Amino acid sequence: MKFILHFLSLEWKSFSRSASFGTNLAIKILMAIVALLYSFALLSMGIGLYYGLKENHLDPLVQINTFLIYYFLFDLTLRFLWQKIPVMNIRPMLILPIKKSTIVHFSLGKTALSYFNWMHAFFFLPFSVVLFIENHPIESVISWHLAMFSIVYINNFINVLFSNKDNLFGILLAIVVVLGGLQHYGYFNITDYSAPFFEGLFHSPGLFLVPLLVLIGLYKITYDFFKKQLYLDAGLATKSAIAKTENFTWLNQFGTLGTFLKNDIKLIKRNKRSKTTVGMSILFLFYGFIFFNNPSQPQFMQIFAGIFVTGGFLFTFGQFVPSWDSQYYPLMMTQNISYKNYLTSKWWLIVIATVISTVISSFYIYLGWEIYLIILAGAIYNIGINSHLVLYAGAYTKTPIDLTSSKGAFGDKKAFNLHTTLISLPKIVLPVLLYALGKYMEGPNTGLALVAGAGLIGFAIRDRVFSQIEKVYKVEKYKTIQAYKQNN
């Protein structure tokens, strides 16, 4: 027990003595507010969903049990994308008289406190109370409730056990989409097989032991796995692989710019985090189906979709410049490197990716040429305005990136601060306002012309813009180096 308390003390000292303590505390408070709002939404659903379904002459319990399979699959998918595994700096612990079992139990125990686990209480607990109030058998309600939380923690330890698998998020997301599509079009209904199981958890109280025993077994498997890896020459050893030589000599014609581009291409091809991020950016191509030809959406919001369809790489990769180079950024700053050349190479990478996305998204022509014109206007705005904004915001993004891990493909919460938040507003809000202004003044074409015109102006003055961005990077240079050194 004393070691557990000592670990907790070390965790607090690590947080409170950090150079970015003030920023981290502000982010924690902001995240707490967001968590409270999200919890309130779940709480409202937990209470209101029962009576809402009942008013529509549906059996609330049957309906909830029918779609729980999607609830838990989606929960597991989000965990693989966003839930971070609490990792202690355990190498120094291995030379101290501390049992390996204590270290592993503490690390796994921290995952139980994750918001991804206890947030479900805001839905299942009030819903269970409503079931009891509505005269459902108390033993059935308790059995069902315990089973639900057993499954929640089963998802937790599945995520812990397979956190180093790069492609599981994509596989799970594909499974959810395929199952939903097959059910929507009437080819296959997974709920015909899952619903009886969840119904049984309620009507057969002793059945809750099944997920509970699975949870206990999974914890034991996870514990044994990590305990076996708790050696400096095994699980904690740095993995190495055979190096592959790729010269990309065709880029030599671009001089220093070509050198930077070669480094960026190699970084994307050779590292887990960058490859996962680029893979996630492909999903943005299908974002338009949410807004285009959707009568429930205001028409001016279509430009919002146009920005995202072609801006996948810009938003997922571009916003974390220069964090992609955090592992060797201090060394790079000791060299005779021009910030302008460095930033220009990143800009060209974003522009090339945006152009490729625009070409691929030509399948939207099937929905009409006016839809594709919106995408083209969004692409021009991304090249002329947003490409500059993400590079400018990068000067204030001081979160290092672990290139060997795909966890958190969309970045770390510490990458968001007041500067980056304010800079992010023109990326989305400004084009929507320009489109809305032009549409209500003259028509949709005028709105598109204003958005595209803003992009063309930004492109025309890019040299002046780069000069200003370069000055900001020089001012923030030593703060960035200090942040990267502390966190690496």
CSV table of C-alpha atoms in Angstrom, one decimal:
chain,number,residue,atom,x,y,z
A,1,MET,CA,0.0,0.0,0.0
A,2,LYS,CA,2.8,2.4,0.8
A,3,PHE,CA,4.2,2.0,-2.7
A,4,ILE,CA,0.8,2.8,-4.2
A,5,LEU,CA,0.7,6.0,-2.2
A,6,HIS,CA,4.3,6.7,-3.3
A,7,PHE,CA,3.4,6.3,-6.9
A,8,LEU,CA,0.4,8.6,-6.5
A,9,SER,CA,2.8,11.2,-4.9
A,10,LEU,CA,5.2,10.9,-7.9
A,11,GLU,CA,2.3,11.3,-10.4
A,12,TRP,CA,1.3,14.6,-8.6
A,13,LYS,CA,4.9,15.9,-8.5
A,14,SER,CA,5.3,15.1,-12.2
A,15,PHE,CA,2.2,17.2,-12.9
A,16,SER,CA,2.7,20.1,-10.5
A,17,ARG,CA,6.4,20.6,-11.2
A,18,SER,CA,6.1,20.5,-14.9
A,19,ALA,CA,7.3,23.7,-16.7
A,20,SER,CA,3.9,23.8,-18.4
A,21,PHE,CA,2.0,23.4,-15.1
A,22,GLY,CA,-0.1,26.5,-15.7
A,23,THR,CA,-1.1,25.4,-19.2
A,24,ASN,CA,-1.8,21.9,-18.1
A,25,LEU,CA,-4.0,23.1,-15.3
A,26,ALA,CA,-6.0,25.4,-17.5
A,27,ILE,CA,-6.4,22.5,-20.0
A,28,LYS,CA,-7.5,20.2,-17.2
A,29,ILE,CA,-10.1,22.7,-16.1
A,30,LEU,CA,-11.4,23.2,-19.6
A,31,MET,CA,-11.5,19.4,-20.1
A,32,ALA,CA,-13.4,19.1,-16.8
A,33,ILE,CA,-16.0,21.5,-18.1
A,34,VAL,CA,-16.4,19.6,-21.4
A,35,ALA,CA,-16.6,16.4,-19.4
A,36,LEU,CA,-19.3,17.8,-17.2
A,37,LEU,CA,-21.3,19.0,-20.2
A,38,TYR,CA,-21.0,15.6,-21.9
A,39,SER,CA,-21.9,13.8,-18.7
A,40,PHE,CA,-25.0,16.0,-18.4
A,41,ALA,CA,-26.0,15.0,-21.9
A,42,LEU,CA,-25.6,11.3,-21.0
A,43,LEU,CA,-27.5,11.8,-17.8
A,44,SER,CA,-30.4,13.4,-19.7
A,45,MET,CA,-30.4,10.5,-22.1
A,46,GLY,CA,-30.3,8.0,-19.2
A,47,ILE,CA,-33.5,9.6,-17.8
A,48,GLY,CA,-35.3,10.9,-20.8
A,49,LEU,CA,-34.7,8.0,-23.3
A,50,TYR,CA,-36.9,5.6,-21.4
A,51,TYR,CA,-40.0,7.9,-21.4
A,52,GLY,CA,-39.3,9.2,-24.9
A,53,LEU,CA,-39.4,5.6,-26.3
A,54,LYS,CA,-42.4,4.8,-24.2
A,55,GLU,CA,-44.3,7.8,-25.6
A,56,ASN,CA,-43.6,6.4,-29.1
A,57,HIS,CA,-45.2,3.1,-28.1
A,58,LEU,CA,-41.8,1.3,-28.0
A,59,ASP,CA,-40.5,-1.0,-25.3
A,60,PRO,CA,-37.5,1.1,-23.9
A,61,LEU,CA,-35.6,-1.9,-22.5
A,62,VAL,CA,-36.0,-3.9,-25.7
A,63,GLN,CA,-34.9,-1.0,-27.9
A,64,ILE,CA,-31.8,-0.2,-25.7
A,65,ASN,CA,-30.8,-3.9,-25.7
A,66,THR,CA,-31.2,-4.1,-29.4
A,67,PHE,CA,-28.6,-1.4,-30.1
A,68,LEU,CA,-26.2,-2.0,-27.3
A,69,ILE,CA,-23.9,-4.0,-29.7
A,70,TYR,CA,-23.3,-0.7,-31.6
A,71,TYR,CA,-22.9,1.2,-28.4
A,72,PHE,CA,-20.1,-1.0,-27.2
A,73,LEU,CA,-18.5,-1.4,-30.6
A,74,PHE,CA,-18.4,2.4,-31.0
A,75,ASP,CA,-17.1,2.8,-27.4
A,76,LEU,CA,-14.2,0.4,-28.2
A,77,THR,CA,-13.5,2.2,-31.5
A,78,LEU,CA,-13.2,5.6,-29.7
A,79,ARG,CA,-10.9,4.0,-27.1
A,80,PHE,CA,-8.4,2.8,-29.7
A,81,LEU,CA,-8.4,6.3,-31.2
A,82,TRP,CA,-8.3,8.5,-28.1
A,83,GLN,CA,-7.9,6.7,-24.8
A,84,LYS,CA,-4.3,6.9,-23.7
A,85,ILE,CA,-2.8,4.1,-21.6
A,86,PRO,CA,-1.4,5.5,-18.3
A,87,VAL,CA,2.3,4.8,-18.6
A,88,MET,CA,4.6,5.3,-15.6
A,89,ASN,CA,8.3,6.0,-16.0
A,90,ILE,CA,9.0,2.5,-14.7
A,91,ARG,CA,12.6,2.0,-15.8
A,92,PRO,CA,14.0,3.6,-12.6
A,93,MET,CA,11.5,1.6,-10.5
A,94,LEU,CA,13.1,-1.7,-11.6
A,95,ILE,CA,16.2,-1.0,-9.6
A,96,LEU,CA,14.2,-0.3,-6.4
A,97,PRO,CA,12.8,-3.0,-4.0
A,98,ILE,CA,9.3,-2.7,-5.5
A,99,LYS,CA,7.5,-5.8,-6.6
A,100,LYS,CA,6.7,-6.0,-10.3
A,101,SER,CA,3.2,-7.0,-9.5
A,102,THR,CA,2.7,-3.7,-7.6
A,103,ILE,CA,3.9,-1.7,-10.6
A,104,VAL,CA,1.6,-3.6,-13.0
A,105,HIS,CA,-1.4,-3.5,-10.7
A,106,PHE,CA,-1.0,0.2,-10.2
A,107,SER,CA,-0.6,0.9,-13.9
A,108,LEU,CA,-3.7,-1.2,-14.8
A,109,GLY,CA,-5.6,0.3,-11.9
A,110,LYS,CA,-5.1,3.8,-13.3
A,111,THR,CA,-7.0,2.8,-16.4
A,112,ALA,CA,-10.1,2.0,-14.2
A,113,LEU,CA,-10.2,5.7,-13.3
A,114,SER,CA,-10.3,6.8,-16.9
A,115,TYR,CA,-13.2,9.0,-18.0
A,116,PHE,CA,-13.8,6.6,-20.8
A,117,ASN,CA,-15.0,4.1,-18.1
A,118,TRP,CA,-16.9,6.0,-15.5
A,119,MET,CA,-18.7,8.3,-18.0
A,120,HIS,CA,-21.0,5.4,-18.8
A,121,ALA,CA,-22.4,5.6,-15.3
A,122,PHE,CA,-24.1,8.8,-16.3
A,123,PHE,CA,-26.2,6.8,-18.7
A,124,PHE,CA,-26.6,3.3,-17.2
A,125,LEU,CA,-27.1,4.4,-13.6
A,126,PRO,CA,-30.1,6.7,-14.1
A,127,PHE,CA,-31.5,4.4,-16.7
A,128,SER,CA,-31.3,1.5,-14.2
A,129,VAL,CA,-33.0,3.7,-11.5
A,130,VAL,CA,-35.8,4.5,-14.0
A,131,LEU,CA,-36.2,0.8,-14.7
A,132,PHE,CA,-36.6,0.2,-10.9
A,133,ILE,CA,-39.1,3.1,-10.5
A,134,GLU,CA,-41.1,1.6,-13.4
A,135,ASN,CA,-41.6,-1.6,-11.4
A,136,HIS,CA,-39.0,-3.8,-13.1
A,137,PRO,CA,-37.6,-6.5,-10.8
A,138,ILE,CA,-34.8,-5.2,-8.7
A,139,GLU,CA,-32.7,-8.3,-9.1
A,140,SER,CA,-33.0,-8.1,-12.9
A,141,VAL,CA,-32.1,-4.4,-12.9
A,142,ILE,CA,-29.0,-5.0,-10.7
A,143,SER,CA,-27.9,-8.0,-12.8
A,144,TRP,CA,-28.2,-6.0,-16.1
A,145,HIS,CA,-26.4,-3.0,-14.6
A,146,LEU,CA,-23.5,-5.1,-13.4
A,147,ALA,CA,-23.3,-6.8,-16.8
A,148,MET,CA,-23.1,-3.5,-18.6
A,149,PHE,CA,-20.2,-2.2,-16.5
A,150,SER,CA,-18.4,-5.6,-16.9
A,151,ILE,CA,-18.6,-5.1,-20.6
A,152,VAL,CA,-17.4,-1.5,-20.3
A,153,TYR,CA,-14.3,-2.7,-18.4
A,154,ILE,CA,-13.8,-5.5,-20.9
A,155,ASN,CA,-13.5,-2.8,-23.6
A,156,ASN,CA,-11.0,-1.0,-21.3
A,157,PHE,CA,-8.7,-4.0,-21.0
A,158,ILE,CA,-9.0,-5.0,-24.6
A,159,ASN,CA,-7.8,-1.5,-25.4
A,160,VAL,CA,-4.9,-1.8,-22.9
A,161,LEU,CA,-3.9,-5.3,-24.3
A,162,PHE,CA,-4.0,-4.3,-27.9
A,163,SER,CA,-2.9,-0.6,-27.6
A,164,ASN,CA,0.2,-1.2,-29.8
A,165,LYS,CA,-1.8,-2.6,-32.7
A,166,ASP,CA,-1.8,0.2,-35.4
A,167,ASN,CA,-4.7,-1.0,-37.6
A,168,LEU,CA,-7.3,-2.0,-35.0
A,169,PHE,CA,-9.0,1.4,-35.1
A,170,GLY,CA,-9.5,1.3,-38.8
A,171,ILE,CA,-10.7,-2.3,-38.6
A,172,LEU,CA,-13.2,-1.6,-35.9
A,173,LEU,CA,-14.5,1.5,-37.6
A,174,ALA,CA,-14.9,-0.5,-40.8
A,175,ILE,CA,-16.8,-3.2,-38.9
A,176,VAL,CA,-19.2,-0.7,-37.4
A,177,VAL,CA,-19.8,1.0,-40.7
A,178,VAL,CA,-20.3,-2.2,-42.6
A,179,LEU,CA,-22.7,-3.7,-40.0
A,180,GLY,CA,-24.7,-0.5,-39.9
A,181,GLY,CA,-24.9,-0.4,-43.7
A,182,LEU,CA,-25.9,-4.0,-44.0
A,183,GLN,CA,-28.6,-3.5,-41.4
A,184,HIS,CA,-29.8,-0.2,-43.0
A,185,TYR,CA,-30.2,-1.8,-46.4
A,186,GLY,CA,-31.7,-5.1,-45.0
A,187,TYR,CA,-29.0,-7.5,-45.9
A,188,PHE,CA,-27.9,-8.6,-42.5
A,189,ASN,CA,-29.0,-7.5,-39.0
A,190,ILE,CA,-26.4,-8.2,-36.3
A,191,THR,CA,-29.0,-7.2,-33.6
A,192,ASP,CA,-31.0,-10.3,-34.3
A,193,TYR,CA,-28.1,-12.2,-32.6
A,194,SER,CA,-26.9,-9.7,-30.0
A,195,ALA,CA,-30.3,-8.5,-28.7
A,196,PRO,CA,-31.3,-11.9,-27.2
A,197,PHE,CA,-28.0,-12.0,-25.2
A,198,PHE,CA,-28.5,-8.5,-23.7
A,199,GLU,CA,-32.2,-9.4,-23.1
A,200,GLY,CA,-31.0,-12.5,-21.3
A,201,LEU,CA,-28.7,-10.5,-19.0
A,202,PHE,CA,-31.9,-8.8,-17.7
A,203,HIS,CA,-34.3,-11.7,-17.6
A,204,SER,CA,-31.8,-14.2,-16.3
A,205,PRO,CA,-30.1,-12.5,-13.3
A,206,GLY,CA,-27.4,-15.1,-12.9
A,207,LEU,CA,-26.2,-14.5,-16.5
A,208,PHE,CA,-24.3,-11.4,-15.5
A,209,LEU,CA,-21.6,-13.8,-14.2
A,210,VAL,CA,-20.6,-14.5,-17.9
A,211,PRO,CA,-19.3,-11.0,-18.7
A,212,LEU,CA,-18.0,-10.6,-15.1
A,213,LEU,CA,-15.9,-13.8,-15.4
A,214,VAL,CA,-14.7,-12.7,-18.9
A,215,LEU,CA,-13.6,-9.4,-17.3
A,216,ILE,CA,-11.7,-11.2,-14.5
A,217,GLY,CA,-10.0,-13.5,-17.0
A,218,LEU,CA,-9.1,-10.6,-19.3
A,219,TYR,CA,-7.6,-8.7,-16.4
A,220,LYS,CA,-5.5,-11.7,-15.5
A,221,ILE,CA,-4.3,-12.1,-19.1
A,222,THR,CA,-3.4,-8.4,-19.3
A,223,TYR,CA,-1.6,-8.5,-16.0
A,224,ASP,CA,0.4,-11.6,-17.0
A,225,PHE,CA,1.3,-10.0,-20.4
A,226,PHE,CA,2.6,-6.8,-18.9
A,227,LYS,CA,4.4,-8.5,-16.1
A,228,LYS,CA,6.3,-10.6,-18.5
A,229,GLN,CA,7.2,-7.5,-20.5
A,230,LEU,CA,8.5,-5.7,-17.4
A,231,TYR,CA,12.2,-6.1,-18.2
A,232,LEU,CA,14.7,-3.7,-19.7
A,233,ASP,CA,15.9,-6.2,-22.3
A,234,ALA,CA,12.3,-7.3,-23.2
A,235,GLY,CA,9.1,-5.2,-23.3
A,236,LEU,CA,10.9,-2.0,-22.3
A,237,ALA,CA,13.7,-2.3,-24.8
A,238,THR,CA,13.7,0.0,-27.7
A,239,LYS,CA,12.6,-1.8,-30.8
A,240,SER,CA,14.8,-1.6,-33.9
A,241,ALA,CA,14.1,-2.6,-37.4
A,242,ILE,CA,16.1,-3.1,-40.6
A,243,ALA,CA,16.7,0.3,-42.2
A,244,LYS,CA,15.6,0.8,-45.8
A,245,THR,CA,17.3,3.3,-48.0
A,246,GLU,CA,15.1,5.6,-50.1
A,247,ASN,CA,16.9,8.5,-51.7
A,248,PHE,CA,14.1,10.3,-53.6
A,249,THR,CA,16.8,11.8,-55.8
A,250,TRP,CA,14.2,13.4,-58.1
A,251,LEU,CA,13.7,15.9,-55.3
A,252,ASN,CA,17.3,17.1,-55.5
A,253,GLN,CA,16.4,19.5,-58.2
A,254,PHE,CA,14.6,21.7,-55.6
A,255,GLY,CA,17.7,22.2,-53.5
A,256,THR,CA,17.2,22.8,-49.8
A,257,LEU,CA,13.4,22.6,-50.2
A,258,GLY,CA,13.8,19.2,-51.8
A,259,THR,CA,15.9,18.0,-48.8
A,260,PHE,CA,13.1,19.0,-46.4
A,261,LEU,CA,10.5,17.3,-48.6
A,262,LYS,CA,12.5,14.1,-48.6
A,263,ASN,CA,12.7,14.1,-44.9
A,264,ASP,CA,8.9,14.6,-44.5
A,265,ILE,CA,8.1,11.9,-47.0
A,266,LYS,CA,10.4,9.5,-45.2
A,267,LEU,CA,8.8,10.5,-41.9
A,268,ILE,CA,5.3,9.7,-43.2
A,269,LYS,CA,6.3,6.4,-44.7
A,270,ARG,CA,8.4,5.0,-41.8
A,271,ASN,CA,6.6,5.9,-38.6
A,272,LYS,CA,3.4,4.6,-37.0
A,273,ARG,CA,1.9,7.9,-35.9
A,274,SER,CA,2.4,9.7,-39.2
A,275,LYS,CA,1.0,6.7,-41.2
A,276,THR,CA,-2.0,6.5,-39.0
A,277,THR,CA,-2.6,10.2,-39.2
A,278,VAL,CA,-2.4,10.2,-43.0
A,279,GLY,CA,-4.8,7.2,-43.0
A,280,MET,CA,-7.3,9.1,-40.8
A,281,SER,CA,-7.1,12.1,-43.2
A,282,ILE,CA,-8.6,9.9,-45.9
A,283,LEU,CA,-11.8,9.6,-43.9
A,284,PHE,CA,-12.3,13.4,-44.3
A,285,LEU,CA,-13.0,12.7,-48.0
A,286,PHE,CA,-16.4,11.3,-47.1
A,287,TYR,CA,-17.3,14.1,-44.7
A,288,GLY,CA,-19.4,15.8,-47.3
A,289,PHE,CA,-22.1,13.0,-47.3
A,290,ILE,CA,-23.2,14.4,-43.9
A,291,PHE,CA,-24.0,17.8,-45.3
A,292,PHE,CA,-24.5,17.7,-49.0
A,293,ASN,CA,-28.0,17.1,-50.2
A,294,ASN,CA,-29.1,17.0,-46.5
A,295,PRO,CA,-32.3,19.1,-46.3
A,296,SER,CA,-32.0,19.4,-42.5
A,297,GLN,CA,-28.7,21.3,-42.8
A,298,PRO,CA,-28.6,25.0,-43.5
A,299,GLN,CA,-27.3,25.5,-47.0
A,300,PHE,CA,-24.4,27.9,-46.0
A,301,MET,CA,-23.0,25.0,-43.9
A,302,GLN,CA,-22.1,23.2,-47.1
A,303,ILE,CA,-18.9,25.2,-47.3
A,304,PHE,CA,-18.0,23.8,-43.9
A,305,ALA,CA,-18.1,20.3,-45.6
A,306,GLY,CA,-16.2,21.7,-48.6
A,307,ILE,CA,-13.3,22.8,-46.3
A,308,PHE,CA,-13.1,19.4,-44.5
A,309,VAL,CA,-13.3,17.2,-47.6
A,310,THR,CA,-10.1,18.6,-49.0
A,311,GLY,CA,-8.5,19.6,-45.7
A,312,GLY,CA,-8.0,16.1,-44.1
A,313,PHE,CA,-4.2,16.2,-44.4
A,314,LEU,CA,-4.1,19.8,-43.5
A,315,PHE,CA,-6.0,19.3,-40.2
A,316,THR,CA,-4.5,16.0,-39.1
A,317,PHE,CA,-0.9,16.4,-40.2
A,318,GLY,CA,-0.4,20.1,-40.8
A,319,GLN,CA,-1.6,21.4,-37.4
A,320,PHE,CA,1.2,19.5,-35.7
A,321,VAL,CA,4.1,21.2,-37.4
A,322,PRO,CA,6.8,21.3,-36.0
A,323,SER,CA,5.8,18.7,-33.4
A,324,TRP,CA,6.5,15.9,-36.0
A,325,ASP,CA,10.2,16.9,-35.8
A,326,SER,CA,10.2,17.2,-32.0
A,327,GLN,CA,12.6,14.3,-31.5
A,328,TYR,CA,15.4,16.0,-33.3
A,329,TYR,CA,14.2,19.6,-33.3
A,330,PRO,CA,16.8,20.9,-30.8
A,331,LEU,CA,19.6,19.3,-33.0
A,332,MET,CA,18.0,20.8,-36.1
A,333,MET,CA,18.0,24.3,-34.6
A,334,THR,CA,21.8,24.1,-34.1
A,335,GLN,CA,22.3,23.8,-37.8
A,336,ASN,CA,22.3,26.6,-40.4
A,337,ILE,CA,18.7,26.1,-41.4
A,338,SER,CA,16.4,28.7,-42.7
A,339,TYR,CA,13.0,28.8,-41.0
A,340,LYS,CA,11.5,30.0,-44.3
A,341,ASN,CA,12.8,26.9,-46.2
A,342,TYR,CA,11.6,24.6,-43.4
A,343,LEU,CA,8.1,26.1,-43.4
A,344,THR,CA,7.9,26.3,-47.2
A,345,SER,CA,8.5,22.5,-47.4
A,346,LYS,CA,5.7,21.9,-45.0
A,347,TRP,CA,3.5,24.3,-46.9
A,348,TRP,CA,4.1,22.5,-50.2
A,349,LEU,CA,3.4,19.1,-48.6
A,350,ILE,CA,0.0,20.4,-47.4
A,351,VAL,CA,-0.7,22.0,-50.9
A,352,ILE,CA,0.1,18.7,-52.7
A,353,ALA,CA,-2.1,16.7,-50.3
A,354,THR,CA,-4.9,19.2,-50.8
A,355,VAL,CA,-4.7,19.0,-54.6
A,356,ILE,CA,-4.7,15.2,-54.5
A,357,SER,CA,-7.7,15.3,-52.2
A,358,THR,CA,-9.5,17.6,-54.5
A,359,VAL,CA,-8.9,15.3,-57.5
A,360,ILE,CA,-10.0,12.2,-55.6
A,361,SER,CA,-13.1,14.0,-54.3
A,362,SER,CA,-14.3,14.4,-57.9
A,363,PHE,CA,-16.7,11.5,-57.2
A,364,TYR,CA,-19.0,14.2,-55.6
A,365,ILE,CA,-19.8,15.3,-59.2
A,366,TYR,CA,-22.3,12.5,-59.0
A,367,LEU,CA,-24.3,14.7,-56.5
A,368,GLY,CA,-24.1,17.6,-58.9
A,369,TRP,CA,-21.5,20.1,-60.3
A,370,GLU,CA,-22.6,22.7,-57.8
A,371,ILE,CA,-21.5,20.4,-55.0
A,372,TYR,CA,-18.1,20.0,-56.6
A,373,LEU,CA,-17.7,23.7,-57.0
A,374,ILE,CA,-18.2,24.1,-53.2
A,375,ILE,CA,-15.4,21.5,-52.7
A,376,LEU,CA,-13.1,23.5,-55.2
A,377,ALA,CA,-13.8,26.7,-53.4
A,378,GLY,CA,-12.9,25.0,-50.1
A,379,ALA,CA,-9.7,23.6,-51.6
A,380,ILE,CA,-8.6,27.1,-52.8
A,381,TYR,CA,-9.4,28.5,-49.3
A,382,ASN,CA,-7.4,25.7,-47.7
A,383,ILE,CA,-4.4,26.4,-49.9
A,384,GLY,CA,-4.5,30.2,-49.6
A,385,ILE,CA,-5.6,30.7,-46.0
A,386,ASN,CA,-5.7,27.6,-43.9
A,387,SER,CA,-2.3,26.3,-44.9
A,388,HIS,CA,-0.8,29.5,-43.5
A,389,LEU,CA,-2.9,29.4,-40.4
A,390,VAL,CA,-1.9,25.8,-39.4
A,391,LEU,CA,1.8,26.7,-39.8
A,392,TYR,CA,1.3,29.9,-37.7
A,393,ALA,CA,-0.5,27.9,-35.0
A,394,GLY,CA,2.3,25.4,-35.0
A,395,ALA,CA,4.6,28.0,-33.4
A,396,TYR,CA,2.5,27.7,-30.3
A,397,THR,CA,2.0,23.9,-30.4
A,398,LYS,CA,4.7,22.6,-28.1
A,399,THR,CA,3.6,19.0,-27.6
A,400,PRO,CA,6.2,16.4,-28.8
A,401,ILE,CA,4.9,13.5,-30.8
A,402,ASP,CA,6.0,9.9,-30.3
A,403,LEU,CA,6.5,8.6,-33.8
A,404,THR,CA,6.6,5.0,-32.7
A,405,SER,CA,3.0,5.0,-31.4
A,406,SER,CA,-0.2,5.4,-33.3
A,407,LYS,CA,-2.2,6.3,-30.2
A,408,GLY,CA,-3.8,9.7,-30.4
A,409,ALA,CA,-3.6,10.0,-34.1
A,410,PHE,CA,-5.3,13.3,-34.0
A,411,GLY,CA,-2.8,14.7,-31.5
A,412,ASP,CA,-2.5,15.3,-27.8
A,413,LYS,CA,-4.8,17.5,-25.7
A,414,LYS,CA,-1.8,19.6,-24.7
A,415,ALA,CA,-1.5,20.7,-28.3
A,416,PHE,CA,-4.6,22.9,-27.8
A,417,ASN,CA,-4.2,26.2,-26.0
A,418,LEU,CA,-5.6,29.7,-26.2
A,419,HIS,CA,-3.3,30.7,-29.1
A,420,THR,CA,-4.1,27.6,-31.3
A,421,THR,CA,-7.8,27.9,-30.4
A,422,LEU,CA,-8.1,31.5,-31.5
A,423,ILE,CA,-6.1,30.8,-34.7
A,424,SER,CA,-8.4,27.9,-35.5
A,425,LEU,CA,-11.5,30.0,-35.7
A,426,PRO,CA,-10.7,31.6,-39.1
A,427,LYS,CA,-10.2,28.1,-40.5
A,428,ILE,CA,-13.9,27.3,-40.3
A,429,VAL,CA,-15.8,30.3,-39.2
A,430,LEU,CA,-14.5,32.8,-41.7
A,431,PRO,CA,-15.3,30.8,-44.9
A,432,VAL,CA,-18.8,30.0,-43.5
A,433,LEU,CA,-19.4,33.7,-42.9
A,434,LEU,CA,-18.1,34.7,-46.3
A,435,TYR,CA,-20.3,32.1,-48.0
A,436,ALA,CA,-23.3,33.1,-46.0
A,437,LEU,CA,-22.7,36.8,-46.8
A,438,GLY,CA,-22.4,36.3,-50.5
A,439,LYS,CA,-25.3,33.9,-50.6
A,440,TYR,CA,-27.7,36.2,-48.9
A,441,MET,CA,-26.5,39.2,-50.9
A,442,GLU,CA,-26.4,37.8,-54.5
A,443,GLY,CA,-26.7,34.1,-54.3
A,444,PRO,CA,-24.6,30.9,-53.8
A,445,ASN,CA,-22.2,31.6,-56.6
A,446,THR,CA,-21.3,35.0,-55.0
A,447,GLY,CA,-20.6,33.2,-51.7
A,448,LEU,CA,-18.3,30.7,-53.4
A,449,ALA,CA,-16.5,33.5,-55.2
A,450,LEU,CA,-15.9,35.3,-51.9
A,451,VAL,CA,-14.5,32.1,-50.3
A,452,ALA,CA,-12.3,31.3,-53.3
A,453,GLY,CA,-11.3,35.0,-53.6
A,454,ALA,CA,-10.0,35.0,-50.0
A,455,GLY,CA,-8.0,31.9,-50.8
A,456,LEU,CA,-6.5,33.5,-54.0
A,457,ILE,CA,-5.5,36.6,-52.0
A,458,GLY,CA,-3.8,34.5,-49.4
A,459,PHE,CA,-1.9,32.7,-52.1
A,460,ALA,CA,-0.8,35.9,-53.8
A,461,ILE,CA,0.7,37.4,-50.6
A,462,ARG,CA,2.2,34.1,-49.3
A,463,ASP,CA,5.7,35.5,-49.3
A,464,ARG,CA,4.7,38.3,-46.9
A,465,VAL,CA,2.8,35.9,-44.8
A,466,PHE,CA,5.7,33.5,-44.5
A,467,SER,CA,7.9,36.4,-43.4
A,468,GLN,CA,5.6,37.1,-40.5
A,469,ILE,CA,5.2,33.4,-39.6
A,470,GLU,CA,9.0,33.1,-39.6
A,471,LYS,CA,9.3,35.9,-37.1
A,472,VAL,CA,6.9,34.2,-34.7
A,473,TYR,CA,8.8,30.9,-34.9
A,474,LYS,CA,12.0,32.7,-34.1
A,475,VAL,CA,10.4,34.3,-31.0
A,476,GLU,CA,9.0,31.0,-29.8
A,477,LYS,CA,12.2,29.0,-30.8
A,478,TYR,CA,13.7,28.5,-27.3
A,479,LYS,CA,10.4,27.9,-25.6
A,480,THR,CA,9.7,25.1,-28.1
A,481,ILE,CA,13.1,23.6,-27.6
A,482,GLN,CA,12.7,23.6,-23.9
A,483,ALA,CA,9.2,22.0,-24.1
A,484,TYR,CA,10.5,19.2,-26.4
A,485,LYS,CA,13.5,18.5,-24.2
A,486,GLN,CA,11.4,18.3,-21.1
A,487,ASN,CA,8.8,15.9,-22.6
A,488,ASN,CA,11.1,13.6,-24.6
